[in-house]
Structure formats: C-alpha cells, structure tokens
Amino acid sequence: MGELAERDKAVIWHPFTQMQTAPLPIPIVRGQGTLLFSADGTTYIDAVSSWWVNTHGHSHPYIAEKVAKQLHTLEHVIFAGFTHQPAVQLAERLLPILPDHQKKVFYSDNGSTAVEVALKMAFQYWHNVGKPRRKVIALEDAYHGDTFGAMAVSGRSAFTAPYVPFLFDVEYIPTPVPGQEQAALDQMQALLSDDVAAFIFEPLIQGAGGMVMYRPEILSQLIEMARSHGALIIADEVMTGFGRTGKLFASHHLSHQPDLMSLSKGLTGGTMALGVTTCTNAIYDAFKSEDKYKTLFHGHSFTANPLACTAALASLDLLLSDETQASIQRISQRHVVFAEQLGHKPGVKNVRQRGTILAFDLDTDGQTSSYFSNIRDIAYQFLLEQGVLMRPLGNVLYILPPYCITDEELTTVYSAIDKLLHYITQNDPSLRDSSPN
Ligand SMILES: *Cc1c(COP(=O)(O)O)cnc(C)c1O
C-alpha cells in the first residue's frame, strides 16, 4: 500500500488537495456495495457516495454487465451527424420523469459542463430572439462547478478568489434559509429587471456550500418572481437529482418548474462520467432557424458516449425499482430518527435533513465555516479510523450514502459520528461546557 501511494505522490496532482500537507492517498483495490476495500485490507463505508455520484453501490453487477455488453458493441461514436440507441433511449426515458415541459436533452460529460451548457443556452436564447440580456441572478454560497462559467455563477469564496478578475459579474440574493427568506425575496425584487437572462440555483440543498437547506415554498416564490420578468429558470440538479431529496428530482418538491435543468453525478450511478442539460421547447425553438448563426455551437468529444448512456440506463432501471425506492424511504426515516438524537447532543447545531441527506454543524465556537479549520481534518481522520468515509465541508458533517446502504452499515455510520462527537467534546475545552441546542 505504501508503495502505490508513494508512486502516486511522485506523479499525481489530486483534486481539492493541498499536496504539501495532505496525507498520502489511500489505495483502493475494490469496491462492492457501500464498501471500499483498501490495499492493506481495511474496509471503508462510503458514506458520501464517492463525492455524491454513487447511487447503487460500487461495481454494481447489473450496471457492469450492461456496460460490458455495450463495450463489445459500440464504445463510442461522434455525436454530430450520428446517433445511437443508448443516447436516444436515455433521452426518451429521462424526459418523462423530469418536471413538466422538459422536452430536449443535450449531452455533455460532467456536472460543470451541464451547467455551462445551460448558461450558454440561456444567454444565446436571448441573443437569438434579438433581445440580449446580460444579468444572471444566483444564490450566495452556491456551487455550480469548477469551469469558468460555472464558477462565475457560484458564490465568491476562497475557492474562486484567484479567478475573480476573470469571472463575469453575477447578482446574488441571500440563500433563503429560515431567517433570510424575506431578505432573499426583497433582494430578488430589487434586482429584477428586463435585463435578467436567468436565475440559477441548486434546488432545496446547496451541496458544496455546506449542505445548506431551504424550503421549497420559498424557492417556488422566487422562481415565480424571476419568471414574471421573463428570466429563464435554471435548476442545477447535479447533486439533488436521482432520488437524493426523497423524490426523483428536487424540482418535484416545487410548485414552479425550471426551464433548464443540469444533471450529472447520480445519472450513471457513479459508473461513468456523463452530463445532461435539458430544456423546454420554447428554448429549443429559439435555436431552430435557417440562420446558421443561431446554432448552439457547443459539444464535447465524449458527448453522449454510448458506454455512459448505457450505464445511465442501467442506473435508471435500478433507481426506479421498488427496492431502491423503498431504500430511499428507509434511509430517510432512519435519518429523521438520528437527526432527532443529534439535536440533543452538545457540540452539535443546525441539524438538517432532507431525503437521504443528513447534515449538521460542529459547533466550533468562533471558528465556524472555515474550510481550513483543523476540526475538519480531525473529524475526517477520526471517521476514517472508524471505517467510515465522510468528507466534512469545514465544520459541516453530512451523510449522503449509496441507496443500497444496509441498516447495519447505517448504524455503524451513526455510531462513528457519536464517537466523534464524544471525542471532540472530550478534547476541545471550548465545547466541554456547551449546552445542547
Ligand atoms: C458537483 C456539482 C457540480 C459540478 O459537477 P462536476 O461533475 O464535479 O463538474 C455542479 N453543480 C452542483 C450542484 C454540484 O454539486
């Protein structure tokens, strides 16, 4: 194990990793169900679905079989001027389960590109109809990806600081969490004008921003306001899609639906990289013309890769099965019970839960929300030692498990958290006396 990690260190630069101080990476040799097996024989429960992508457990035999078969039939084909069964079938199966009015599928290969495409569709829509609009309204603390357009519409933070001079301007409204709802409505009202091209958001849960949760009713209200000024509505469901929030899509909790949607992560069950942007016919129609310059000039080499589309089709079969739907409800119900217990523990605040996602803040007394604070590294290592992979976002701990997680495994994750809380309160003088809230 040591050997592979050393070889890695010699040649590889890891994502979101300070290479000077990060511990050596853990070589993983196999995955099965919720479990990851390391080279030294340790097993880890993947309680974050490997960065929110893995919905049905690792190396799922059903997905593997379908992809293997496709691999021997057609591994890839250029998607301009050509098409294939998996791409068509996936679009035909996706559109009916999405919110109303989503009528066309545009493929790309990850979440950031799915967002880029949505933004380009929105800007070019206004260009094509001859009424160019420039403004985008986004939520503070949003995360929409790491490419430039996606970064531009994300909140400004330490992650985007070096690039700020290169990002286009975006108008922000406060994330409408309880306590900020009126401020969000007021700010939206103040920003709305005939120059607003789009309103983009992560519906109900901001993921990378710290699993920040807000009510569907307030988002529906904001959508209604933005739409009344003609703004196109973009739901970035890259993280919230495919059952995470208890419904197939977070937008299903809303009374007002988006015009554009970005999907990725859970789309292939975590097997292959694939992104999807969907839109209404009204948007699509603004690109149809005898005029070549109204074309959407965008496409990636691996657009609609047949293996990725096949993985997505297999993942959909699993997702829509009674067994998986029951699992999503089972996980949600167990989270509710654990959330209730957590609420009474010292050192814990702001417990929140929706569907299969449970999150809370470690009350770090004064040093909250800094991604770089020690508590994050302490918690990460401690949980790994308990055999549980979680990746705290600063002082925010969250569980976002594959839907196949067993009751026993969930219990292990919960009790690892209990042990962590006990450990922290024993070791941190600032927490020792804090009262439950
Ligand atoms: C992860 C994420 C993205 C970016 O997806 P990548 O595949 O990592 O590029 C975009 N939006 C949201 C809401 C995400 O959680």
CSV table of C-alpha atoms and ligand atoms in Angstrom, one decimal:
chain,number,residue,atom,x,y,z
A,1,MET,CA,0.0,0.0,0.0
A,2,GLY,CA,2.8,2.4,1.0
A,3,GLU,CA,4.4,1.8,-2.4
A,4,LEU,CA,1.5,2.8,-4.6
A,5,ALA,CA,0.8,5.9,-2.5
A,6,GLU,CA,4.5,6.9,-2.9
A,7,ARG,CA,4.4,6.4,-6.7
A,8,ASP,CA,1.2,8.4,-6.8
A,9,LYS,CA,2.8,11.2,-4.9
A,10,ALA,CA,5.7,11.3,-7.4
A,11,VAL,CA,3.4,11.8,-10.4
A,12,ILE,CA,-0.1,12.9,-9.5
A,13,TRP,CA,-1.8,16.1,-8.5
A,14,HIS,CA,-5.1,15.4,-6.7
A,15,PRO,CA,-8.3,17.5,-6.8
A,16,PHE,CA,-9.1,19.9,-4.0
A,17,THR,CA,-5.9,18.8,-2.3
A,18,GLN,CA,-3.1,20.8,-0.7
A,19,MET,CA,-0.3,18.5,-2.0
A,20,GLN,CA,2.2,19.8,0.5
A,21,THR,CA,0.3,18.9,3.7
A,22,ALA,CA,-2.2,16.2,2.6
A,23,PRO,CA,-1.6,12.7,4.0
A,24,LEU,CA,-0.8,10.1,1.3
A,25,PRO,CA,-3.8,8.9,-0.5
A,26,ILE,CA,-5.4,5.5,0.4
A,27,PRO,CA,-5.1,3.0,-2.4
A,28,ILE,CA,-8.4,1.3,-3.1
A,29,VAL,CA,-8.3,-2.0,-4.8
A,30,ARG,CA,-12.0,-3.0,-4.9
A,31,GLY,CA,-15.5,-1.7,-4.3
A,32,GLN,CA,-18.6,-3.7,-3.5
A,33,GLY,CA,-22.0,-2.3,-2.4
A,34,THR,CA,-21.3,0.5,0.1
A,35,LEU,CA,-17.8,-0.8,0.8
A,36,LEU,CA,-14.4,0.3,-0.4
A,37,PHE,CA,-11.5,-2.1,0.2
A,38,SER,CA,-8.1,-0.7,0.6
A,39,ALA,CA,-4.8,-2.4,-0.4
A,40,ASP,CA,-3.9,-3.1,3.3
A,41,GLY,CA,-7.2,-4.9,3.9
A,42,THR,CA,-9.1,-2.1,5.6
A,43,THR,CA,-12.7,-1.6,4.6
A,44,TYR,CA,-14.5,1.8,4.5
A,45,ILE,CA,-18.2,2.5,4.3
A,46,ASP,CA,-18.6,5.1,1.5
A,47,ALA,CA,-21.0,7.4,3.4
A,48,VAL,CA,-20.6,10.2,0.8
A,49,SER,CA,-21.2,8.1,-2.3
A,50,SER,CA,-17.7,9.0,-3.5
A,51,TRP,CA,-18.4,12.7,-4.0
A,52,TRP,CA,-22.2,12.2,-4.4
A,53,VAL,CA,-22.1,10.1,-7.6
A,54,ASN,CA,-22.5,6.5,-6.4
A,55,THR,CA,-26.2,5.8,-6.0
A,56,HIS,CA,-26.4,2.0,-6.1
A,57,GLY,CA,-23.1,0.9,-4.5
A,58,HIS,CA,-19.8,0.1,-6.1
A,59,SER,CA,-19.2,-2.2,-9.0
A,60,HIS,CA,-22.9,-3.0,-9.3
A,61,PRO,CA,-23.2,-6.2,-11.2
A,62,TYR,CA,-26.2,-5.2,-13.2
A,63,ILE,CA,-24.6,-1.9,-14.4
A,64,ALA,CA,-21.3,-3.7,-15.0
A,65,GLU,CA,-23.0,-6.3,-17.2
A,66,LYS,CA,-24.8,-3.8,-19.3
A,67,VAL,CA,-21.7,-1.6,-19.8
A,68,ALA,CA,-19.6,-4.7,-20.6
A,69,LYS,CA,-22.0,-5.8,-23.3
A,70,GLN,CA,-22.1,-2.3,-24.8
A,71,LEU,CA,-18.4,-2.1,-24.7
A,72,HIS,CA,-18.3,-5.0,-27.2
A,73,THR,CA,-20.9,-3.5,-29.4
A,74,LEU,CA,-20.2,0.2,-29.7
A,75,GLU,CA,-17.8,2.0,-27.4
A,76,HIS,CA,-18.0,5.5,-28.9
A,77,VAL,CA,-19.1,7.3,-32.0
A,78,ILE,CA,-19.0,11.0,-32.9
A,79,PHE,CA,-22.4,12.5,-31.9
A,80,ALA,CA,-22.7,15.2,-34.6
A,81,GLY,CA,-24.3,13.7,-37.6
A,82,PHE,CA,-24.7,10.3,-35.9
A,83,THR,CA,-26.7,8.8,-33.2
A,84,HIS,CA,-27.2,5.5,-31.3
A,85,GLN,CA,-29.6,3.5,-29.4
A,86,PRO,CA,-28.4,4.2,-25.8
A,87,ALA,CA,-28.5,8.0,-26.3
A,88,VAL,CA,-31.9,8.0,-27.8
A,89,GLN,CA,-33.3,5.6,-25.3
A,90,LEU,CA,-31.9,7.5,-22.3
A,91,ALA,CA,-33.4,10.8,-23.5
A,92,GLU,CA,-36.7,9.0,-24.1
A,93,ARG,CA,-36.7,7.6,-20.6
A,94,LEU,CA,-35.4,10.8,-18.8
A,95,LEU,CA,-37.8,13.4,-20.2
A,96,PRO,CA,-41.0,11.7,-18.8
A,97,ILE,CA,-39.6,11.5,-15.3
A,98,LEU,CA,-38.4,15.1,-15.2
A,99,PRO,CA,-40.6,18.0,-14.3
A,100,ASP,CA,-43.1,19.1,-16.9
A,101,HIS,CA,-42.0,20.9,-20.0
A,102,GLN,CA,-38.5,19.4,-20.2
A,103,LYS,CA,-38.6,18.4,-23.8
A,104,LYS,CA,-35.0,18.2,-25.2
A,105,VAL,CA,-31.8,16.5,-23.9
A,106,PHE,CA,-28.3,17.9,-24.6
A,107,TYR,CA,-25.4,15.7,-23.6
A,108,SER,CA,-22.1,16.6,-22.2
A,109,ASP,CA,-19.8,14.8,-19.7
A,110,ASN,CA,-19.9,16.2,-16.2
A,111,GLY,CA,-21.8,18.5,-13.9
A,112,SER,CA,-19.8,21.6,-14.7
A,113,THR,CA,-20.3,21.2,-18.4
A,114,ALA,CA,-24.0,20.5,-17.8
A,115,VAL,CA,-24.1,23.9,-16.1
A,116,GLU,CA,-22.0,25.6,-18.8
A,117,VAL,CA,-24.4,24.4,-21.5
A,118,ALA,CA,-27.5,25.6,-19.5
A,119,LEU,CA,-25.9,29.1,-19.2
A,120,LYS,CA,-24.9,29.2,-22.9
A,121,MET,CA,-28.4,28.1,-23.8
A,122,ALA,CA,-29.9,30.9,-21.7
A,123,PHE,CA,-27.6,33.6,-23.0
A,124,GLN,CA,-27.9,32.6,-26.6
A,125,TYR,CA,-31.7,32.2,-26.2
A,126,TRP,CA,-31.9,36.0,-25.6
A,127,HIS,CA,-29.3,36.7,-28.3
A,128,ASN,CA,-31.3,34.6,-30.8
A,129,VAL,CA,-34.6,36.2,-30.1
A,130,GLY,CA,-33.0,39.6,-30.6
A,131,LYS,CA,-33.3,40.8,-27.1
A,132,PRO,CA,-29.9,40.3,-25.5
A,133,ARG,CA,-30.0,40.1,-21.7
A,134,ARG,CA,-26.9,40.1,-19.6
A,135,LYS,CA,-27.7,39.6,-15.9
A,136,VAL,CA,-27.7,36.3,-14.0
A,137,ILE,CA,-29.2,36.0,-10.5
A,138,ALA,CA,-27.7,33.3,-8.3
A,139,LEU,CA,-27.6,32.4,-4.6
A,140,GLU,CA,-24.9,33.4,-2.3
A,141,ASP,CA,-22.8,30.3,-1.3
A,142,ALA,CA,-23.9,28.5,-4.5
A,143,TYR,CA,-21.6,25.9,-6.0
A,144,HIS,CA,-22.2,25.1,-9.7
A,145,GLY,CA,-18.8,23.6,-10.7
A,146,ASP,CA,-15.2,24.4,-11.4
A,147,THR,CA,-15.2,25.6,-15.1
A,148,PHE,CA,-15.3,29.4,-15.6
A,149,GLY,CA,-19.0,29.9,-16.4
A,150,ALA,CA,-19.9,27.5,-13.6
A,151,MET,CA,-17.5,29.3,-11.2
A,152,ALA,CA,-18.9,32.7,-12.3
A,153,VAL,CA,-22.4,31.8,-11.1
A,154,SER,CA,-21.1,30.2,-7.9
A,155,GLY,CA,-20.7,32.2,-4.7
A,156,ARG,CA,-17.4,34.0,-4.3
A,157,SER,CA,-15.2,32.2,-1.8
A,158,ALA,CA,-11.6,31.1,-1.1
A,159,PHE,CA,-12.0,28.6,-3.9
A,160,THR,CA,-12.8,31.2,-6.5
A,161,ALA,CA,-10.6,34.1,-5.2
A,162,PRO,CA,-7.7,33.7,-7.7
A,163,TYR,CA,-10.0,33.8,-10.6
A,164,VAL,CA,-12.4,36.6,-9.6
A,165,PRO,CA,-11.0,39.1,-12.1
A,166,PHE,CA,-11.8,36.6,-14.9
A,167,LEU,CA,-15.3,35.7,-13.9
A,168,PHE,CA,-18.4,37.5,-15.4
A,169,ASP,CA,-20.5,39.5,-12.9
A,170,VAL,CA,-23.4,37.9,-11.3
A,171,GLU,CA,-26.0,39.4,-9.0
A,172,TYR,CA,-26.6,37.5,-5.7
A,173,ILE,CA,-29.6,37.0,-3.4
A,174,PRO,CA,-29.1,35.6,0.1
A,175,THR,CA,-29.7,31.8,0.2
A,176,PRO,CA,-33.3,31.7,1.5
A,177,VAL,CA,-32.7,29.7,4.7
A,178,PRO,CA,-35.0,30.3,7.6
A,179,GLY,CA,-34.3,33.8,8.8
A,180,GLN,CA,-33.2,35.0,5.4
A,181,GLU,CA,-36.3,34.3,3.4
A,182,GLN,CA,-37.6,37.8,3.5
A,183,ALA,CA,-34.2,39.2,2.7
A,184,ALA,CA,-34.0,36.9,-0.3
A,185,LEU,CA,-37.4,38.0,-1.6
A,186,ASP,CA,-36.6,41.7,-1.1
A,187,GLN,CA,-33.2,41.3,-2.9
A,188,MET,CA,-34.8,39.4,-5.8
A,189,GLN,CA,-37.4,42.2,-6.1
A,190,ALA,CA,-34.7,44.8,-6.1
A,191,LEU,CA,-32.6,43.0,-8.8
A,192,LEU,CA,-35.3,42.1,-11.2
A,193,SER,CA,-35.4,44.0,-14.5
A,194,ASP,CA,-35.8,43.3,-18.2
A,195,ASP,CA,-32.1,42.6,-18.3
A,196,VAL,CA,-32.2,39.4,-16.3
A,197,ALA,CA,-31.3,36.5,-18.5
A,198,ALA,CA,-31.5,33.7,-15.9
A,199,PHE,CA,-32.0,32.7,-12.3
A,200,ILE,CA,-29.9,29.7,-11.3
A,201,PHE,CA,-29.9,27.7,-8.1
A,202,GLU,CA,-29.3,24.4,-6.5
A,203,PRO,CA,-32.9,23.5,-5.5
A,204,LEU,CA,-33.5,23.0,-1.8
A,205,ILE,CA,-29.9,21.9,-0.9
A,206,GLN,CA,-26.7,23.7,-1.6
A,207,GLY,CA,-24.2,20.9,-1.6
A,208,ALA,CA,-20.6,22.2,-1.6
A,209,GLY,CA,-21.7,25.3,0.1
A,210,GLY,CA,-22.2,23.2,3.2
A,211,MET,CA,-25.4,21.1,2.7
A,212,VAL,CA,-27.4,24.3,3.3
A,213,MET,CA,-31.1,23.5,3.2
A,214,TYR,CA,-34.1,25.7,2.5
A,215,ARG,CA,-37.8,25.3,1.9
A,216,PRO,CA,-39.4,24.5,-1.4
A,217,GLU,CA,-42.2,27.1,-0.9
A,218,ILE,CA,-39.7,30.0,-0.8
A,219,LEU,CA,-37.9,28.8,-3.9
A,220,SER,CA,-41.2,28.5,-5.7
A,221,GLN,CA,-41.9,32.1,-4.8
A,222,LEU,CA,-38.5,33.2,-6.0
A,223,ILE,CA,-39.0,31.4,-9.3
A,224,GLU,CA,-42.4,32.9,-9.8
A,225,MET,CA,-40.9,36.4,-9.3
A,226,ALA,CA,-38.0,35.9,-11.6
A,227,ARG,CA,-40.2,34.4,-14.3
A,228,SER,CA,-42.6,37.3,-14.1
A,229,HIS,CA,-39.7,39.4,-15.5
A,230,GLY,CA,-39.0,36.8,-18.2
A,231,ALA,CA,-35.9,35.3,-16.6
A,232,LEU,CA,-35.1,31.8,-17.6
A,233,ILE,CA,-35.1,29.4,-14.7
A,234,ILE,CA,-32.1,27.0,-14.3
A,235,ALA,CA,-32.3,24.2,-11.8
A,236,ASP,CA,-28.8,22.8,-11.1
A,237,GLU,CA,-29.8,19.3,-10.0
A,238,VAL,CA,-26.3,17.8,-10.5
A,239,MET,CA,-26.3,16.8,-6.8
A,240,THR,CA,-30.0,16.8,-5.9
A,241,GLY,CA,-31.2,14.7,-8.8
A,242,PHE,CA,-32.0,10.9,-8.9
A,243,GLY,CA,-33.6,10.4,-5.6
A,244,ARG,CA,-31.3,12.3,-3.2
A,245,THR,CA,-34.0,14.5,-1.7
A,246,GLY,CA,-36.6,11.7,-1.3
A,247,LYS,CA,-38.3,12.5,-4.7
A,248,LEU,CA,-36.7,11.7,-8.1
A,249,PHE,CA,-35.7,15.3,-8.5
A,250,ALA,CA,-35.7,18.2,-6.1
A,251,SER,CA,-37.8,20.2,-8.5
A,252,HIS,CA,-40.6,17.8,-7.8
A,253,HIS,CA,-41.0,19.4,-4.4
A,254,LEU,CA,-41.7,22.8,-6.2
A,255,SER,CA,-44.9,24.4,-7.4
A,256,HIS,CA,-43.0,26.3,-10.1
A,257,GLN,CA,-40.8,24.4,-12.5
A,258,PRO,CA,-37.5,25.2,-14.2
A,259,ASP,CA,-36.9,26.0,-17.9
A,260,LEU,CA,-33.5,24.4,-17.9
A,261,MET,CA,-32.0,21.6,-15.8
A,262,SER,CA,-28.5,20.4,-15.3
A,263,LEU,CA,-27.9,16.7,-14.3
A,264,SER,CA,-24.8,14.6,-13.7
A,265,LYS,CA,-23.4,12.8,-10.6
A,266,GLY,CA,-26.1,10.2,-9.8
A,267,LEU,CA,-27.0,9.9,-13.5
A,268,THR,CA,-24.9,6.9,-14.3
A,269,GLY,CA,-25.0,5.5,-10.7
A,270,GLY,CA,-21.4,6.7,-10.4
A,271,THR,CA,-20.1,4.4,-13.1
A,272,MET,CA,-19.2,6.7,-15.9
A,273,ALA,CA,-18.9,10.5,-16.5
A,274,LEU,CA,-21.9,11.9,-18.1
A,275,GLY,CA,-23.7,15.3,-18.0
A,276,VAL,CA,-27.2,16.2,-19.3
A,277,THR,CA,-28.8,19.6,-19.9
A,278,THR,CA,-32.5,19.6,-20.6
A,279,CYS,CA,-34.7,22.4,-21.8
A,280,THR,CA,-38.2,23.4,-22.8
A,281,ASN,CA,-39.4,23.5,-26.4
A,282,ALA,CA,-39.6,27.3,-26.1
A,283,ILE,CA,-35.8,27.5,-25.6
A,284,TYR,CA,-35.0,24.8,-28.2
A,285,ASP,CA,-37.2,26.6,-30.8
A,286,ALA,CA,-35.2,29.8,-30.4
A,287,PHE,CA,-32.2,27.9,-31.9
A,288,LYS,CA,-34.0,26.5,-34.8
A,289,SER,CA,-33.5,28.6,-37.9
A,290,GLU,CA,-32.4,28.9,-41.5
A,291,ASP,CA,-29.8,31.1,-40.0
A,292,LYS,CA,-26.7,29.1,-39.1
A,293,TYR,CA,-25.6,31.6,-36.6
A,294,LYS,CA,-28.5,30.6,-34.3
A,295,THR,CA,-26.9,27.2,-33.8
A,296,LEU,CA,-25.8,26.2,-30.3
A,297,PHE,CA,-22.0,25.9,-31.1
A,298,HIS,CA,-21.1,23.6,-28.3
A,299,GLY,CA,-20.1,20.0,-27.9
A,300,HIS,CA,-17.6,17.8,-26.2
A,301,SER,CA,-15.5,14.9,-27.6
A,302,PHE,CA,-17.2,12.4,-25.4
A,303,THR,CA,-20.7,13.8,-25.9
A,304,ALA,CA,-23.4,11.1,-25.4
A,305,ASN,CA,-20.7,8.4,-25.0
A,306,PRO,CA,-22.6,5.0,-25.5
A,307,LEU,CA,-21.0,3.4,-22.5
A,308,ALA,CA,-22.0,6.3,-20.3
A,309,CYS,CA,-25.6,6.3,-21.7
A,310,THR,CA,-25.8,2.6,-21.1
A,311,ALA,CA,-24.6,3.0,-17.5
A,312,ALA,CA,-27.3,5.7,-17.1
A,313,LEU,CA,-30.0,3.4,-18.5
A,314,ALA,CA,-29.0,0.6,-16.1
A,315,SER,CA,-28.8,3.0,-13.2
A,316,LEU,CA,-32.3,4.2,-14.0
A,317,ASP,CA,-33.6,0.6,-14.0
A,318,LEU,CA,-32.2,0.2,-10.5
A,319,LEU,CA,-33.4,3.7,-9.3
A,320,LEU,CA,-37.0,3.2,-10.4
A,321,SER,CA,-37.2,-0.3,-8.9
A,322,ASP,CA,-39.5,-0.8,-5.9
A,323,GLU,CA,-36.4,-2.0,-3.9
A,324,THR,CA,-34.4,1.2,-4.4
A,325,GLN,CA,-37.5,3.4,-3.9
A,326,ALA,CA,-38.1,1.6,-0.6
A,327,SER,CA,-34.5,2.0,0.4
A,328,ILE,CA,-34.6,5.8,-0.2
A,329,GLN,CA,-37.6,6.0,2.2
A,330,ARG,CA,-35.9,3.7,4.7
A,331,ILE,CA,-32.7,5.8,4.8
A,332,SER,CA,-34.8,9.0,5.0
A,333,GLN,CA,-36.7,7.6,8.0
A,334,ARG,CA,-33.6,6.4,9.8
A,335,HIS,CA,-32.0,9.9,9.2
A,336,VAL,CA,-35.1,11.5,10.8
A,337,VAL,CA,-34.6,9.4,14.0
A,338,PHE,CA,-30.9,10.1,14.2
A,339,ALA,CA,-31.3,13.8,13.5
A,340,GLU,CA,-33.7,14.0,16.4
A,341,GLN,CA,-31.0,12.4,18.7
A,342,LEU,CA,-28.3,14.6,17.3
A,343,GLY,CA,-30.3,17.7,18.1
A,344,HIS,CA,-29.8,16.9,21.8
A,345,LYS,CA,-26.1,16.5,21.7
A,346,PRO,CA,-23.5,19.0,22.9
A,347,GLY,CA,-21.3,20.4,20.2
A,348,VAL,CA,-23.9,20.0,17.5
A,349,LYS,CA,-26.0,22.6,15.9
A,350,ASN,CA,-28.2,23.3,13.0
A,351,VAL,CA,-29.2,19.6,12.3
A,352,ARG,CA,-30.9,19.4,9.0
A,353,GLN,CA,-32.2,16.6,6.8
A,354,ARG,CA,-34.0,16.1,3.5
A,355,GLY,CA,-34.4,12.6,2.0
A,356,THR,CA,-31.2,10.7,2.1
A,357,ILE,CA,-29.1,13.7,3.1
A,358,LEU,CA,-28.4,14.4,6.8
A,359,ALA,CA,-26.2,17.3,7.8
A,360,PHE,CA,-25.2,19.2,10.9
A,361,ASP,CA,-22.6,21.7,12.1
A,362,LEU,CA,-20.0,21.1,14.6
A,363,ASP,CA,-20.2,24.0,17.0
A,364,THR,CA,-16.7,25.2,16.8
A,365,ASP,CA,-17.3,28.3,18.7
A,366,GLY,CA,-15.9,31.2,16.8
A,367,GLN,CA,-14.1,29.3,14.1
A,368,THR,CA,-17.2,28.2,12.2
A,369,SER,CA,-17.4,27.7,8.5
A,370,SER,CA,-13.7,27.9,7.7
A,371,TYR,CA,-12.9,25.0,5.4
A,372,PHE,CA,-9.3,25.1,6.5
A,373,SER,CA,-10.0,24.8,10.2
A,374,ASN,CA,-8.4,21.9,12.0
A,375,ILE,CA,-11.7,20.4,13.1
A,376,ARG,CA,-12.4,19.3,9.5
A,377,ASP,CA,-9.1,17.3,9.3
A,378,ILE,CA,-9.6,15.9,12.8
A,379,ALA,CA,-13.1,14.7,12.0
A,380,TYR,CA,-12.1,13.3,8.6
A,381,GLN,CA,-9.3,11.2,10.1
A,382,PHE,CA,-11.2,10.1,13.1
A,383,LEU,CA,-14.1,8.8,11.0
A,384,LEU,CA,-11.7,7.0,8.6
A,385,GLU,CA,-10.2,5.2,11.6
A,386,GLN,CA,-13.8,4.1,12.4
A,387,GLY,CA,-14.0,2.7,8.9
A,388,VAL,CA,-16.3,5.4,7.7
A,389,LEU,CA,-15.6,7.7,4.7
A,390,MET,CA,-17.1,11.1,5.2
A,391,ARG,CA,-15.7,14.4,3.9
A,392,PRO,CA,-16.7,17.2,6.2
A,393,LEU,CA,-17.2,20.6,4.5
A,394,GLY,CA,-15.4,22.8,7.0
A,395,ASN,CA,-17.3,22.2,10.2
A,396,VAL,CA,-20.3,20.7,8.4
A,397,LEU,CA,-20.7,16.9,8.7
A,398,TYR,CA,-23.0,15.1,6.4
A,399,ILE,CA,-24.1,11.7,5.3
A,400,LEU,CA,-25.1,11.1,1.7
A,401,PRO,CA,-25.0,7.4,1.2
A,402,PRO,CA,-25.5,5.0,-1.7
A,403,TYR,CA,-29.1,3.8,-1.6
A,404,CYS,CA,-28.0,0.2,-1.0
A,405,ILE,CA,-26.5,1.0,2.4
A,406,THR,CA,-27.8,-1.6,4.8
A,407,ASP,CA,-29.3,-0.9,8.2
A,408,GLU,CA,-26.2,-2.3,9.9
A,409,GLU,CA,-24.0,0.0,7.9
A,410,LEU,CA,-26.1,3.0,8.7
A,411,THR,CA,-25.9,2.1,12.4
A,412,THR,CA,-22.1,1.9,12.0
A,413,VAL,CA,-22.0,5.4,10.4
A,414,TYR,CA,-24.3,6.9,13.1
A,415,SER,CA,-22.2,5.4,15.9
A,416,ALA,CA,-19.0,6.6,14.3
A,417,ILE,CA,-20.5,10.1,14.4
A,418,ASP,CA,-21.5,9.6,18.1
A,419,LYS,CA,-17.9,8.5,18.9
A,420,LEU,CA,-16.5,11.5,17.0
A,421,LEU,CA,-18.8,13.9,19.0
A,422,HIS,CA,-17.7,12.3,22.2
A,423,TYR,CA,-14.0,12.6,21.2
A,424,ILE,CA,-14.4,16.2,20.2
A,425,THR,CA,-16.2,17.3,23.3
A,426,GLN,CA,-13.6,15.5,25.5
A,427,ASN,CA,-10.7,17.2,23.6
A,428,ASP,CA,-12.0,20.6,22.9
A,429,PRO,CA,-12.2,22.8,26.0
A,430,SER,CA,-14.5,25.3,24.2
A,431,LEU,CA,-17.1,22.5,23.7
A,432,ARG,CA,-16.9,20.8,27.0
A,433,ASP,CA,-19.3,23.2,28.7
A,434,SER,CA,-21.6,23.9,25.7
A,435,SER,CA,-25.2,23.2,26.2
A,436,PRO,CA,-27.4,21.2,23.9
A,437,ASN,CA,-29.3,23.1,21.3
B,1,LIG,C1,-20.7,18.7,-8.2
B,1,LIG,C2,-21.6,19.7,-8.7
B,1,LIG,C3,-21.3,20.4,-9.9
B,1,LIG,C4,-20.1,20.1,-10.8
B,1,LIG,O1,-20.1,18.8,-11.2
B,1,LIG,P1,-18.7,18.1,-11.7
B,1,LIG,O2,-19.1,16.8,-12.3
B,1,LIG,O3,-17.9,18.0,-10.5
B,1,LIG,O4,-18.1,19.1,-12.7
B,1,LIG,C5,-22.2,21.3,-10.3
B,1,LIG,N1,-23.3,21.6,-9.6
B,1,LIG,C6,-23.6,21.0,-8.4
B,1,LIG,C7,-24.8,21.4,-7.7
B,1,LIG,C8,-22.7,20.1,-7.9
B,1,LIG,O5,-22.9,19.5,-6.7
